[in-house]
Tab-separated table of C-alpha atoms in Angstrom:
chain	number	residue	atom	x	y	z
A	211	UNK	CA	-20.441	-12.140	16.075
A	212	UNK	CA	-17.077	-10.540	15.596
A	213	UNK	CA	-17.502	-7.384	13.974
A	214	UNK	CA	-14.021	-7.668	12.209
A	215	UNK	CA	-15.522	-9.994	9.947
A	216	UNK	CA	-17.497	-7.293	8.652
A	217	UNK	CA	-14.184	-5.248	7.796
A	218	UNK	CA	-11.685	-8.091	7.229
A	219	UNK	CA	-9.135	-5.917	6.354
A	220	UNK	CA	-8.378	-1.900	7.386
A	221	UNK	CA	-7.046	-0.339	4.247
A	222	UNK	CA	-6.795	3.213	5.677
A	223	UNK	CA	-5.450	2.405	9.492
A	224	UNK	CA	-2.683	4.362	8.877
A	225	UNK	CA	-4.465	7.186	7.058
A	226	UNK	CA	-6.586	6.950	10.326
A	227	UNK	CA	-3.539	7.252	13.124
A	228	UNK	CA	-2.075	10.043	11.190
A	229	UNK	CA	-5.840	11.964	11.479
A	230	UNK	CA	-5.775	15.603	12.381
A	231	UNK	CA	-7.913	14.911	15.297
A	232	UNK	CA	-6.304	14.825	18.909
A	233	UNK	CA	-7.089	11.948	20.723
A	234	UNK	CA	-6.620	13.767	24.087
A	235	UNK	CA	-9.863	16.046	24.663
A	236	UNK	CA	-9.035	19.711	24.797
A	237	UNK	CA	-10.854	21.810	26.915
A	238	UNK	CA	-10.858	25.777	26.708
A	239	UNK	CA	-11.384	28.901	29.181
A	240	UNK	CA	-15.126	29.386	27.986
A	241	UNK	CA	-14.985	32.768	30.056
A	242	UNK	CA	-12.083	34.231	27.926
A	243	UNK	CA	-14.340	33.073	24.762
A	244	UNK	CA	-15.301	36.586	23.221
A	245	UNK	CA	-18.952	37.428	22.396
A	246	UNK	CA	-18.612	37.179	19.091
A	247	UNK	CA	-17.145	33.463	18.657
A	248	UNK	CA	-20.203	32.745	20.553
A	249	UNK	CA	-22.600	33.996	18.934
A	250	UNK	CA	-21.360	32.634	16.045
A	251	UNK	CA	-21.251	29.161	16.774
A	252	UNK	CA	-18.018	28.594	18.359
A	253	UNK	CA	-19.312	26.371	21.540
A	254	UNK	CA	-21.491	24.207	19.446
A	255	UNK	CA	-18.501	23.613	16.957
A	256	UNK	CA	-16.232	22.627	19.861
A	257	UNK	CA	-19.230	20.236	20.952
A	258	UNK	CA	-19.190	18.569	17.602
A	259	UNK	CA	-15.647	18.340	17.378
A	260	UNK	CA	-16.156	16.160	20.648
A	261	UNK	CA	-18.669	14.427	19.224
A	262	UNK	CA	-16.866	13.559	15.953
A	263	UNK	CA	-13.409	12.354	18.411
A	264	UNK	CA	-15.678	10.247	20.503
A	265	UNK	CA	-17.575	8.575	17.716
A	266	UNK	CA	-13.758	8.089	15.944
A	267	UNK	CA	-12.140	6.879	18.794
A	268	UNK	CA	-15.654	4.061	19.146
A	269	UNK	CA	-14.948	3.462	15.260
A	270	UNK	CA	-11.369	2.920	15.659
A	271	UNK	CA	-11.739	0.502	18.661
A	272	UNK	CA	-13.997	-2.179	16.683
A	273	UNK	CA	-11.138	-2.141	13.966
A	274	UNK	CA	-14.213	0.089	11.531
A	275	UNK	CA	-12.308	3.134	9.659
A	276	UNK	CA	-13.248	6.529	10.919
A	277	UNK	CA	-16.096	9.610	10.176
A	278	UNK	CA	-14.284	11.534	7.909
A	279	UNK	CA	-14.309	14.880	9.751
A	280	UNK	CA	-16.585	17.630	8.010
A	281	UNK	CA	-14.969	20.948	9.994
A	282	UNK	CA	-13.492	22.629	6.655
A	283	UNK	CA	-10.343	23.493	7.968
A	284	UNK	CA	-9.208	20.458	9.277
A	285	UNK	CA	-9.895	18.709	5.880
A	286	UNK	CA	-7.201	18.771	2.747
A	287	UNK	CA	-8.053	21.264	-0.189
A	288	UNK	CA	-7.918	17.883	-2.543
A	289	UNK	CA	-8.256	14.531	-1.567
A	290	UNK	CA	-9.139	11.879	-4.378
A	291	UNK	CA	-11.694	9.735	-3.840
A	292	UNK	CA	-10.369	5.726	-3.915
A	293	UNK	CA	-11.988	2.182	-4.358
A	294	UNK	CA	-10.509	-1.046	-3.151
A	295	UNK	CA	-11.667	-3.828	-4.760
A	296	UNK	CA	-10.581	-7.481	-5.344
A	297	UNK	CA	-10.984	-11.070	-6.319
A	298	UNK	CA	-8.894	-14.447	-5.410
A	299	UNK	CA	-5.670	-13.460	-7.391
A	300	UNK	CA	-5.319	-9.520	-6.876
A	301	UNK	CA	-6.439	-6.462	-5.096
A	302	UNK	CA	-7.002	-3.089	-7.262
A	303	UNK	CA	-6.755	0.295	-6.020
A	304	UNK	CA	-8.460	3.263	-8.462
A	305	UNK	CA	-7.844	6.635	-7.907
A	306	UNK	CA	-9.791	9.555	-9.246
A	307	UNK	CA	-7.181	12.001	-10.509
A	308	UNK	CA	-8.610	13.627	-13.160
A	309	UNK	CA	-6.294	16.274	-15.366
A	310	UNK	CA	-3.048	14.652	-13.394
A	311	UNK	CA	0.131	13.064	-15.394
A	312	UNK	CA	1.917	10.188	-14.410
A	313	UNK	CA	4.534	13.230	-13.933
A	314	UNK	CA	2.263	14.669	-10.650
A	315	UNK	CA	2.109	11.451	-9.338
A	316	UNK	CA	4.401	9.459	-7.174
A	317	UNK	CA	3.978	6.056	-5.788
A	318	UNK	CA	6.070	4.552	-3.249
A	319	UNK	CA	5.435	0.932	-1.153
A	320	UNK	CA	7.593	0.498	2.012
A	321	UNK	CA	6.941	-1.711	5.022
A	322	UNK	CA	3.855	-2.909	3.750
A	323	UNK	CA	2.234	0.847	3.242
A	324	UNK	CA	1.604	1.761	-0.449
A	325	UNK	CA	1.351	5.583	-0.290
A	326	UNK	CA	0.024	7.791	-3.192
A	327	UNK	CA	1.259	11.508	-3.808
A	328	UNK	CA	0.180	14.204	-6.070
A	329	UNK	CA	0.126	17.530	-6.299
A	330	UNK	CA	-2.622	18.415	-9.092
A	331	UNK	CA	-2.185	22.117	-9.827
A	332	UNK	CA	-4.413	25.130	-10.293
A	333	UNK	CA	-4.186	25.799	-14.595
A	334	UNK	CA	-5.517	29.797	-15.244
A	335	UNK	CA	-6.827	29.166	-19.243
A	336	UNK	CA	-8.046	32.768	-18.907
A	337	UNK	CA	-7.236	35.620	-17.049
A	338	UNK	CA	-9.666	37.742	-18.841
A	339	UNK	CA	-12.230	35.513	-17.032
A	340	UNK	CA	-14.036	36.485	-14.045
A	341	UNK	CA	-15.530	33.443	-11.830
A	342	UNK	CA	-18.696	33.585	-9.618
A	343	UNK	CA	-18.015	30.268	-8.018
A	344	UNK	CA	-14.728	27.683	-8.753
A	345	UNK	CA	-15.544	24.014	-7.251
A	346	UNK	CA	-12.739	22.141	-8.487
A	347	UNK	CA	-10.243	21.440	-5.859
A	348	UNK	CA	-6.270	21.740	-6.292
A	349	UNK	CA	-3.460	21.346	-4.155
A	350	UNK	CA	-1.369	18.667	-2.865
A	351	UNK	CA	-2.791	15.155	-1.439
A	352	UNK	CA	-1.445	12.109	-0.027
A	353	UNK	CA	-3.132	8.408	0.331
A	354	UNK	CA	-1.811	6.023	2.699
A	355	UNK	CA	-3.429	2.900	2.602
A	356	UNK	CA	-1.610	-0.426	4.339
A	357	UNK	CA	-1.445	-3.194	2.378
A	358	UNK	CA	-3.063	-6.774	3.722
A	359	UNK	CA	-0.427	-9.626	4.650
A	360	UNK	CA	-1.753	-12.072	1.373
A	361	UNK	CA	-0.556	-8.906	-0.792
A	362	UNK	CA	2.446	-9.514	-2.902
A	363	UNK	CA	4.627	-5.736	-2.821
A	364	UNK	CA	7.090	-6.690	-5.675
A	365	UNK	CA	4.016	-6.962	-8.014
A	366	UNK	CA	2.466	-3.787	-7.892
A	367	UNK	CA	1.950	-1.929	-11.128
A	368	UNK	CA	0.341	1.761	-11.665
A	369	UNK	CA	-1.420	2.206	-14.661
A	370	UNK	CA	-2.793	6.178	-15.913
């Protein structure tokens, strides 16, 4: 059984080769490591960093997209979620943007790579108001997402 049947067509491979991640394993001078970062988690983070590459680099060699990494400061401050769905005449691509004009968006398609910018900014409605927790995310974001060879460039349309 070929697996890339099961994913017939990467979306995100060049999301994927542009990931944070090194593909070369770092390794650090555990003896210059001060008490503190050890004590506070700093060897077993650098073991599941490891982990996560390894398990990437296994993903990425069956053709399968990635584990999204979940060490905080390697991931964006916003990053829309998107589904990719289609039929026998078209492909669609949605993109949660909520509270962003066509204005904060750009979309561009070269060399077979549609790529989705934004930057969705932080609005203050208040600033008599004093927050005890804020979970909406701002910032810029960018989606790269290559484009299958049956897909048809000069058609694309965005709709808001």
């Amino acid at each position: 059984m070929k697996l890339e049947k099961l994913n017939p067509w990467n979306w995100f491979k060049h999301e994927e080769n542009s990931d944070t991640n090194s593909a070369i394993p770092v390794t650090r001078d555990q003896s210059a490591a001060s008490p503190a970062s050890l004590s506070s988690g700093g060897s077993l983070l650098g073991l599941h960093r490891e982990m996560d590459r390894l398990f990437n680099e296994a993903f990425r060699s069956f053709g399968m997209p990635t584990l999204n990494s979940t060490d905080a400061s390697m991931a964006p401050l916003y990053r829309p979620q998107i589904d990719v769905s289609g039929d026998d005449n078209r492909y669609e691509i949605a993109l949660d943007v909520p509270d962003m004009s066509e204005s904060d968006i750009s979309i561009d398609v070269r060399d077979d790579v549609l790529t989705i910018k934004g930057q969705k900014e932080q609005r203050s409605e208040n600033e008599d108001k004093h927050f005890y927790r804020v979970e909406r995310s701002y910032g810029s974001f960018q989606r790269t997402l290559s484009l299958p060879d049956d897909a048809n460039a000069d058609e694309i349309k965005a709709e808001l």
